[in-house]
XYZ file of N, CA and C in Angstrom:
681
model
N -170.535 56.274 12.958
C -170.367 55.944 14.378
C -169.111 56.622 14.926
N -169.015 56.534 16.061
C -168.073 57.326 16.933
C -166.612 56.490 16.489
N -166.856 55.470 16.637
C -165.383 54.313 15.891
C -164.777 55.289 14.689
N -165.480 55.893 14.311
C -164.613 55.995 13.111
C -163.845 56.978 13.125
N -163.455 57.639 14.103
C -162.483 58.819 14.501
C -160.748 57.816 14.495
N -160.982 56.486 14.938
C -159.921 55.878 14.741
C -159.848 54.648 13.338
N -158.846 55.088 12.886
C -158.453 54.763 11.279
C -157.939 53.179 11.956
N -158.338 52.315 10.547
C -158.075 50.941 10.660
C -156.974 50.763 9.914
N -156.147 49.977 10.393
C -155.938 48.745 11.680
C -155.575 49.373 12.643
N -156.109 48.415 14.132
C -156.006 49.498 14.998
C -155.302 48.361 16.113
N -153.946 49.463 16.779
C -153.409 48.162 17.975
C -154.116 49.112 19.486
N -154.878 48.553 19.987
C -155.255 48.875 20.725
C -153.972 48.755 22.167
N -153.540 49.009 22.744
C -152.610 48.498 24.091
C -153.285 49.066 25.533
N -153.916 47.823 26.336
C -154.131 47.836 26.997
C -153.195 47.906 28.525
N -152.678 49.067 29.276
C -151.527 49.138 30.049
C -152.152 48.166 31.373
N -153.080 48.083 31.566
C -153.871 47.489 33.010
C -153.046 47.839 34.092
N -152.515 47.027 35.164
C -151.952 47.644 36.550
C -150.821 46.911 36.687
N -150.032 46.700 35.750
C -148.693 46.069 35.874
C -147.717 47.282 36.444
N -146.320 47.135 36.615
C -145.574 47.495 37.522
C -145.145 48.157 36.541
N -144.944 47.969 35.616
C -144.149 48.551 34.407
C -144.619 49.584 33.485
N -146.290 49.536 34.262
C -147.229 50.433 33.487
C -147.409 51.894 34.531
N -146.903 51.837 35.621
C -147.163 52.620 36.495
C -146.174 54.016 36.532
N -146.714 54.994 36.490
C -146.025 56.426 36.371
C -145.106 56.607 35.174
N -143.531 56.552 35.468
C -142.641 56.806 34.025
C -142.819 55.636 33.355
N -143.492 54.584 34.144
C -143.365 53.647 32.935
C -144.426 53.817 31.697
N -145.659 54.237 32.024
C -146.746 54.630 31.453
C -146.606 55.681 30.197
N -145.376 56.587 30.654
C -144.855 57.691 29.534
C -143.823 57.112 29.061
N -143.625 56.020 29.497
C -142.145 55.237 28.448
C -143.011 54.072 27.633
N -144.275 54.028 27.600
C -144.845 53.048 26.313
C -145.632 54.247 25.662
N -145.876 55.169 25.873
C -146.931 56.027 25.311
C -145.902 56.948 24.427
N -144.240 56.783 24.678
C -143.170 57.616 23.938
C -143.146 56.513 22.895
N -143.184 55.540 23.130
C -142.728 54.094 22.348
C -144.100 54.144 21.161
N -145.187 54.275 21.705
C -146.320 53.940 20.608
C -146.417 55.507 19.838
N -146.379 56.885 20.753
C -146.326 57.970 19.529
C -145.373 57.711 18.422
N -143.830 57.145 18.513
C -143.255 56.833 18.030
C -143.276 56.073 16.629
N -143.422 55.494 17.197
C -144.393 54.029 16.109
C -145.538 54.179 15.136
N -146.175 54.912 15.506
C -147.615 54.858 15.354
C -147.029 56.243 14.183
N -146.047 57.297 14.701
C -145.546 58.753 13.548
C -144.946 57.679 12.515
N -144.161 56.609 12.918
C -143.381 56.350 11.732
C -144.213 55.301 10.958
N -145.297 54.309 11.105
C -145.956 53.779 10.553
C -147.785 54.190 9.738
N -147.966 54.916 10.594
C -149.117 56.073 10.206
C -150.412 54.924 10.584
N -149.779 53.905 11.723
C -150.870 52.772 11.874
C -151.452 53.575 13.372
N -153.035 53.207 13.403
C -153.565 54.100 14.715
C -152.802 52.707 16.020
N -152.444 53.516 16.755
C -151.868 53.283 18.288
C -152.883 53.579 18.817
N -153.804 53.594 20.123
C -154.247 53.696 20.862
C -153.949 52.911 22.760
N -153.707 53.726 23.616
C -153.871 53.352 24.738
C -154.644 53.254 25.857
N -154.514 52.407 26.547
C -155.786 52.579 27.729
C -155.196 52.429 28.847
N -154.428 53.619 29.381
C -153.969 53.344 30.846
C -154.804 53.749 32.441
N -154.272 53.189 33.480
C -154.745 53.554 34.674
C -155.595 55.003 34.755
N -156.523 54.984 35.196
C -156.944 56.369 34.998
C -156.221 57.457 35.406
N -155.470 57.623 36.592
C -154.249 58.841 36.404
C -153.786 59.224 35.544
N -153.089 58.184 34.349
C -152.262 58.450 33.871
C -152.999 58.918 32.342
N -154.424 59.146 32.014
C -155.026 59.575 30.566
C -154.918 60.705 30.781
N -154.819 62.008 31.134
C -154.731 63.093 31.343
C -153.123 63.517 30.342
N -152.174 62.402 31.584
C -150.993 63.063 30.844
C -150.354 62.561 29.675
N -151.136 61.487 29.361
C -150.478 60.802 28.384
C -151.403 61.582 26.893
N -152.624 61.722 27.735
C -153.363 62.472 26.037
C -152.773 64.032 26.163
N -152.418 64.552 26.953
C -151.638 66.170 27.086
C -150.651 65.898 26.116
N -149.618 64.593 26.696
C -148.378 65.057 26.025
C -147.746 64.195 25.314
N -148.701 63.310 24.334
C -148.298 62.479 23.470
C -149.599 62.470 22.355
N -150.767 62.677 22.637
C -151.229 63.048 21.431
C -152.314 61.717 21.129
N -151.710 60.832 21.879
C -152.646 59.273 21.421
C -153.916 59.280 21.645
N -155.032 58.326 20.700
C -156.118 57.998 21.471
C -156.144 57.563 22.608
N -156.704 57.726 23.757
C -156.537 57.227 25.074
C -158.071 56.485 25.849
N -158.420 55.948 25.977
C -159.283 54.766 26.491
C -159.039 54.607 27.691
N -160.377 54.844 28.802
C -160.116 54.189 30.230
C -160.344 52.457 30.138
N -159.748 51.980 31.176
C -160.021 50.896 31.443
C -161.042 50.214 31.785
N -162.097 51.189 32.231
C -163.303 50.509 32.941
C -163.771 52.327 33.150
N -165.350 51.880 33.232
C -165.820 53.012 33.753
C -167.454 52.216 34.578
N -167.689 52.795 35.680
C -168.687 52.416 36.328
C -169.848 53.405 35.890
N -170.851 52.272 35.911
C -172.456 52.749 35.017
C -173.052 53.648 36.596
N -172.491 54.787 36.500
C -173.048 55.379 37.478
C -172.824 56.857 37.122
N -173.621 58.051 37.993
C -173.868 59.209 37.278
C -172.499 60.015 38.514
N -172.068 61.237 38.180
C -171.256 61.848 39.500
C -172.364 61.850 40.557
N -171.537 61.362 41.754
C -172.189 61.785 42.777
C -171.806 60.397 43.851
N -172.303 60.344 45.617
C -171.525 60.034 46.503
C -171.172 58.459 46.106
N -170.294 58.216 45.359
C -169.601 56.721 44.907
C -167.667 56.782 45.378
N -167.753 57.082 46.344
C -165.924 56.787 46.725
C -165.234 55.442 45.957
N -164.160 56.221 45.025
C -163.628 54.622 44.555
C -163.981 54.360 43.281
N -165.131 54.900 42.597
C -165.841 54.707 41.412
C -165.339 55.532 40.181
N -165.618 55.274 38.875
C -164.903 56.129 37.787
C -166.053 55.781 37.047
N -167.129 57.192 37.023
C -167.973 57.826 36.246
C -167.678 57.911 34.895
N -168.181 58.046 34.415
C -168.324 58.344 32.707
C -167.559 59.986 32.289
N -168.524 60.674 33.483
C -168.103 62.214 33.636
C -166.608 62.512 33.644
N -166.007 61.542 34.447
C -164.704 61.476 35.554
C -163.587 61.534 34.021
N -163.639 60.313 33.086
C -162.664 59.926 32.203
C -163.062 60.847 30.957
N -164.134 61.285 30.727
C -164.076 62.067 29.613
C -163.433 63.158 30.086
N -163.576 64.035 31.129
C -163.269 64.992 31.608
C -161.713 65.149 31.528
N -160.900 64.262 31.751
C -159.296 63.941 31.715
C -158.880 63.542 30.412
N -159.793 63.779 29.420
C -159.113 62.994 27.626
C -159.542 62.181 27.197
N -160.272 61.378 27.986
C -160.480 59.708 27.388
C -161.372 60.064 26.274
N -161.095 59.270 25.020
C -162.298 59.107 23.782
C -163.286 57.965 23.643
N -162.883 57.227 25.257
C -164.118 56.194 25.128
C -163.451 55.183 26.005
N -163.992 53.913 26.691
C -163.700 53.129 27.227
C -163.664 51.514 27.090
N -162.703 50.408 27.166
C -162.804 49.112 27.707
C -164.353 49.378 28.942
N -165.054 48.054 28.115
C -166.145 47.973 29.288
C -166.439 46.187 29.099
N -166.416 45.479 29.965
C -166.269 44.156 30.383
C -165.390 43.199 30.474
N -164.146 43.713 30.129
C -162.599 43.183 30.158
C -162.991 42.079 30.859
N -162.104 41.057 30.741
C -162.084 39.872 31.511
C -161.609 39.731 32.922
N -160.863 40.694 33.158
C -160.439 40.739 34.351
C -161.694 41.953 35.200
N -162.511 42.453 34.656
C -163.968 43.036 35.076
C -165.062 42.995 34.982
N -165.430 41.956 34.867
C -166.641 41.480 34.585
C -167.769 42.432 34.802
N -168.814 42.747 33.376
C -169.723 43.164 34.194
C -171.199 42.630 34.157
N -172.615 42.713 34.477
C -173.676 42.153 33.924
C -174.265 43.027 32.970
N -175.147 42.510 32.223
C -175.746 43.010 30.642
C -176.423 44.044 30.859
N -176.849 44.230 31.826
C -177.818 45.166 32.260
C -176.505 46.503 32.575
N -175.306 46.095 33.025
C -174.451 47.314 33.234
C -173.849 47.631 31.776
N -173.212 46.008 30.909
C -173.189 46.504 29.683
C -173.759 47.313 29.041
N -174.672 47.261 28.638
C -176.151 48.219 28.386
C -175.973 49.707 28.501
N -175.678 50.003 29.995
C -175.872 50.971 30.546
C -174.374 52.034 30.056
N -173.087 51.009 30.065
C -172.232 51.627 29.588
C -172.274 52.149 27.728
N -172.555 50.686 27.304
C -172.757 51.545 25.929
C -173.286 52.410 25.721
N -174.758 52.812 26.020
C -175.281 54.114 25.998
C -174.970 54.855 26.364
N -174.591 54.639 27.454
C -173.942 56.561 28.257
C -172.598 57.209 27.221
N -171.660 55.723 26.774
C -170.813 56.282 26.001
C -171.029 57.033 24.550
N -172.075 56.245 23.989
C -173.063 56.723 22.771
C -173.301 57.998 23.213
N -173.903 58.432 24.309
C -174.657 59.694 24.238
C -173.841 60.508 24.284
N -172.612 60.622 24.870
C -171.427 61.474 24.971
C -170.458 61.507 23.883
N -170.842 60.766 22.721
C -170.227 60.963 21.563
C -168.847 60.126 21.621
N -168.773 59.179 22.553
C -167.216 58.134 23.325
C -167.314 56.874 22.494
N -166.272 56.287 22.410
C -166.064 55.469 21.703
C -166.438 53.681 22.924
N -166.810 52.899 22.818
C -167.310 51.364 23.282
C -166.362 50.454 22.726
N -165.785 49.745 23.776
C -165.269 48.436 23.037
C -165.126 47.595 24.229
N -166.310 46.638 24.071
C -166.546 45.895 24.737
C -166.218 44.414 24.584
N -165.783 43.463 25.260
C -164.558 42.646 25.814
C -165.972 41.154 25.496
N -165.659 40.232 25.094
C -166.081 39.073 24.774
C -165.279 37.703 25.163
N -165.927 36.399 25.973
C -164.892 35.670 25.439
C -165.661 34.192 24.912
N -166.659 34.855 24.070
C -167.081 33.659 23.243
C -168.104 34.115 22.028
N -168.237 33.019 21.060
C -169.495 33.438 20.094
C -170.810 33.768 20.750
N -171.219 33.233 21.463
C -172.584 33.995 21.709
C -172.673 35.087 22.528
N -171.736 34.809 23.150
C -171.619 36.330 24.284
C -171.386 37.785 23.365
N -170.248 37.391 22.039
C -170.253 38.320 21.044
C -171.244 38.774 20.553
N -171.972 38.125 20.256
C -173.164 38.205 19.568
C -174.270 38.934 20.189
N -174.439 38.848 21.382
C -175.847 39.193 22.302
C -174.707 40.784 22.489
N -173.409 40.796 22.457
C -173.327 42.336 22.841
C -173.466 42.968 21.619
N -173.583 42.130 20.771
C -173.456 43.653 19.461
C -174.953 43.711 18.843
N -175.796 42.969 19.974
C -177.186 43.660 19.452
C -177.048 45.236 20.651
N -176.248 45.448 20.847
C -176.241 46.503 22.365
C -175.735 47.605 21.359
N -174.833 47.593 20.252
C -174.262 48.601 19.147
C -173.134 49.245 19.655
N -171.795 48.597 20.118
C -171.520 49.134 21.033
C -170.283 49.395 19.701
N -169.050 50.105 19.735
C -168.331 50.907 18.300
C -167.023 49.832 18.118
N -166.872 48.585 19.023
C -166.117 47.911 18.690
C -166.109 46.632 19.648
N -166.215 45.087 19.592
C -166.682 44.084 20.266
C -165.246 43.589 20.134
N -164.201 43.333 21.205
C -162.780 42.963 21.438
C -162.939 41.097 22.081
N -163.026 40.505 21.099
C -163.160 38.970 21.250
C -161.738 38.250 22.088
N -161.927 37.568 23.203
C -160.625 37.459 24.027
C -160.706 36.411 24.970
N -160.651 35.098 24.260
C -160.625 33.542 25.087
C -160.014 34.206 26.428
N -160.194 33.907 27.503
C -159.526 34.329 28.725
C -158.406 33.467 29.174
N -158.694 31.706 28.422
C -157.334 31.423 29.193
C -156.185 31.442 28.184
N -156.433 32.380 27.305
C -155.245 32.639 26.586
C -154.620 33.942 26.826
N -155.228 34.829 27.775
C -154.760 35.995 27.912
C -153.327 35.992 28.875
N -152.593 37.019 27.919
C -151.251 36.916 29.260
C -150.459 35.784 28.445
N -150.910 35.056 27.499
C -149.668 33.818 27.005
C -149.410 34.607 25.728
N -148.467 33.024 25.536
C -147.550 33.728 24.500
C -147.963 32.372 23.113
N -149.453 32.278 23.036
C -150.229 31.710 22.067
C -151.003 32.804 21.955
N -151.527 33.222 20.324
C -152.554 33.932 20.284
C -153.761 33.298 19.356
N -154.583 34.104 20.060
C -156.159 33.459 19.683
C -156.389 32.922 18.082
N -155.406 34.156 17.868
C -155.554 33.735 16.233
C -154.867 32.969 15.912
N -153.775 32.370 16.268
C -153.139 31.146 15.794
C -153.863 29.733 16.639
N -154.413 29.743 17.437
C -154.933 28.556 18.218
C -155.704 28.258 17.853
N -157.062 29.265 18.368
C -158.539 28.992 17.883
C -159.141 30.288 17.203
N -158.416 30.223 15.617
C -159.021 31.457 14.184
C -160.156 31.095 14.200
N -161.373 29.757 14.431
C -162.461 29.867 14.261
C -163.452 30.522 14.807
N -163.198 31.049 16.121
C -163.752 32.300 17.220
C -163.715 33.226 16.498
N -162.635 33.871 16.015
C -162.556 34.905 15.266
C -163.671 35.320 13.738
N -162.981 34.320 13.397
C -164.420 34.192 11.828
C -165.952 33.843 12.072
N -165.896 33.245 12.803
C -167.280 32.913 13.317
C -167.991 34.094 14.246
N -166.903 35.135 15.229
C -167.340 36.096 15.895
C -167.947 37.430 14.482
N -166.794 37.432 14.155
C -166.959 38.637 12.970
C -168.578 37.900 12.458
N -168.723 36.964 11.885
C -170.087 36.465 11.280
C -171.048 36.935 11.803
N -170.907 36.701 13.218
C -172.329 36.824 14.366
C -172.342 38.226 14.583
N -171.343 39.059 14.426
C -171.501 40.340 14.589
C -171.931 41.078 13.216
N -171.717 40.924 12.074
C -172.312 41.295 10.974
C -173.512 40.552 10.614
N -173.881 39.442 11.226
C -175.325 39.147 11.149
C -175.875 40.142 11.596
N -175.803 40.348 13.266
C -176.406 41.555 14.208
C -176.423 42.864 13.664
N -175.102 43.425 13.551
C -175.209 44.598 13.506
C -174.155 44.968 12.762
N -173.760 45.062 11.402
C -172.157 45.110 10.739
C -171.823 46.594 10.672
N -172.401 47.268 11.478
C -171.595 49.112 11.757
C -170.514 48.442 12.582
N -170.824 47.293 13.941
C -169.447 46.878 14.734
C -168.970 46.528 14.476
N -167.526 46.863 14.630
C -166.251 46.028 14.348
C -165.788 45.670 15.663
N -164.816 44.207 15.129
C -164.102 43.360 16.127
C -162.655 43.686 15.998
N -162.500 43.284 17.236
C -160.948 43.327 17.509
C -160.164 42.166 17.971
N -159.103 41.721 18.149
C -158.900 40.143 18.297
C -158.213 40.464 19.301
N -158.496 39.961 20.442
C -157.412 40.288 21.766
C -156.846 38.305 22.110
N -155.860 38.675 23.243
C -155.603 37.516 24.184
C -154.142 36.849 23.258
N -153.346 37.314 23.809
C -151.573 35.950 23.519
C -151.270 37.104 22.370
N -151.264 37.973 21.647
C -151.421 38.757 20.648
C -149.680 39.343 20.602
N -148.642 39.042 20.314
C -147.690 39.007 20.485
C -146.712 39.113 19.199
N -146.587 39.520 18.287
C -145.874 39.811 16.909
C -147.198 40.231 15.605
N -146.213 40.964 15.171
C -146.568 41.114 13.551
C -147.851 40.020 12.906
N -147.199 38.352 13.035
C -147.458 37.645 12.306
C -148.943 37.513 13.110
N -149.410 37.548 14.565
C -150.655 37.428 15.088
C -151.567 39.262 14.679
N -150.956 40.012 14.456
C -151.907 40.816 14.112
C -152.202 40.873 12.851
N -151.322 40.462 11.481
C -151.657 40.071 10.248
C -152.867 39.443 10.396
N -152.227 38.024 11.102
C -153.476 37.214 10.752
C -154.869 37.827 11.063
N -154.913 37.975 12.526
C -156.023 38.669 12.947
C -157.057 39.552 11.819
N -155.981 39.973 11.397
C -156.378 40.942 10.173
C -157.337 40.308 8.945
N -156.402 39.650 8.816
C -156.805 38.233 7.454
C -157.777 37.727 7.883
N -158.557 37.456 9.122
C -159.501 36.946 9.626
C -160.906 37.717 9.837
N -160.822 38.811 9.774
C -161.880 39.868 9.168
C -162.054 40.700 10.180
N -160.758 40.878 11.014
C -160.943 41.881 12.511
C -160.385 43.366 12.013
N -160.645 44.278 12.598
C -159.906 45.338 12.107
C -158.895 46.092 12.469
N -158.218 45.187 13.847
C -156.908 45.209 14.456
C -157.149 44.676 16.116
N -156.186 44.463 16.947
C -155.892 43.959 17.960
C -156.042 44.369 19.127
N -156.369 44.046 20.625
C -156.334 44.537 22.046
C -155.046 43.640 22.498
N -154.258 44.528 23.284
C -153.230 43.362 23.887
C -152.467 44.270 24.955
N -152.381 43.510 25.488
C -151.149 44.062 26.657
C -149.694 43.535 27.275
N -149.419 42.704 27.574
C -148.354 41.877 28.341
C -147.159 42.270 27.396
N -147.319 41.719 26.110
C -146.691 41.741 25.121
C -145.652 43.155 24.990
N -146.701 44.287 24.778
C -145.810 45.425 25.048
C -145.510 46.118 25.877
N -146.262 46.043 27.411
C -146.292 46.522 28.663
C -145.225 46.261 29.290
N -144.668 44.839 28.887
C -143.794 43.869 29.683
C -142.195 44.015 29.306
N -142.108 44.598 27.691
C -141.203 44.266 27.048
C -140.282 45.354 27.376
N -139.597 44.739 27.463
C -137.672 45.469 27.462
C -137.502 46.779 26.995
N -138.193 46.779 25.543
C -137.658 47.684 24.291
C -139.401 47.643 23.919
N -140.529 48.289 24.478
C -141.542 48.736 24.007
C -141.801 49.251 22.468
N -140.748 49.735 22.154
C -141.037 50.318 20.248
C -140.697 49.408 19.558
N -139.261 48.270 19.966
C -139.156 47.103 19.261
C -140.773 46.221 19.094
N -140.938 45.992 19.856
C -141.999 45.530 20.322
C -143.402 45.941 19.184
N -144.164 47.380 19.380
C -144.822 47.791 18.666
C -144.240 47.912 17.227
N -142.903 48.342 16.876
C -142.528 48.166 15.577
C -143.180 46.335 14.535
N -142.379 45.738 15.651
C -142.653 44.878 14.934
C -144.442 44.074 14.745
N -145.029 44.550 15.767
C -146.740 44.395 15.978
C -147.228 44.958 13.806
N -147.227 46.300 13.915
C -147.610 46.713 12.827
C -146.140 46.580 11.303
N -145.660 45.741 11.559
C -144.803 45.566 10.711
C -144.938 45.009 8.971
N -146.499 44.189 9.177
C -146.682 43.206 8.119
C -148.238 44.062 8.290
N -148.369 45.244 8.381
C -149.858 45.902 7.971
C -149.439 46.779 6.856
């Protein structure tokens, strides 16, 4: 599968539209994770604003992930981000149903395949066991499990509720065990991506945590510290 261009454990960092993620700030976490990612040999991956995948895969080298891409082909959509649009600028694949984007199954669908056919990487956003489950009959290259009202805190999924996690991984290797999970939501030190780990995921989605932080490499240093 297309997943496997990125080596496990994987910290996924989601930049979304924070203030801190915008222009130099965007090349001051993407300096922070090449960083990190050279001195630990753990895969970094980012997913910033779509402006900013162009320059961040030019001049840092990272996997880069759009945030969203709309199940639509080029053509008159003002406002919209094609499939065409983000591969074209670097992206190796996209976030598709994030919690903060909801989409319906029928668009799910539509995104996994288009990304499949273009050889792009899928990692599609969950925030429960069955919802996990019904997407990874879709085959999509990575199912990112992410209670929503834990997102943005400073509890993570895996220390609250680990039974989502073990029970997601289950329902997804019932379905389809080419997908792998990822543990998103509160995801905030070393000791929550261990666990995560220990729990049968094959690394983390998160954002606040390092988007937000002071010292971004402190930050990611210590994320992959106990891998």
């Amino acid at each position: 599968m297309t997943s496997g261009i990125l080596k496990s454990p994987i910290i996924l960092v989601n930049l979304k539209c924070y203030q801190e993620s915008i222009g130099h700030g965007a090349h001051r976490i993407a300096k922070a994770a090449r960083e990190v990612a050279d001195e630990s040999g753990i895969t970094i991956a980012l997913a910033p604003m779509i402006m900013d995948i162009h320059p961040i895969r030019h001049h840092y080298g990272l996997p880069v992930f759009s945030q969203h891409i709309d199940p639509i082909n080029p053509g008159a959509f003002t406002g919209r981000n094609p499939l065409a649009a983000v591969k074209a600028v670097g992206a190796i694949g996209s976030l598709v149903n994030h919690s903060e984007y909801r989409l319906s199954i029928a668009d799910i669908e539509q995104n996994v395949t288009a990304l499949k056919q273009e050889g792009m990487i899928s990692c599609v956003c969950s925030n429960n066991v069955a919802t996990t489950q019904a997407i990874a009959t879709l085959g999509p290259d990575f199912v990112a499990i992410e209670p929503p009202e834990l997102i943005g805190g400073k509890i993570s999924v895996s220390e609250s509720n680990p039974e989502i996690i073990t029970e997601s991984v289950r329902a997804v290797q019932n379905v389809n065990p080419d997908v792998r999970v990822l543990t998103g939501a509160g995801i905030h030190s070393g000791k929550c991506v261990k666990t995560a780990i220990d729990l049968g995921t094959v690394g983390v989605l998160l954002a606040s945590s390092v988007v937000k932080a002071e010292d971004p490499t402190a930050v990611l240093r210590d994320l992959v510290s106990l891998l």
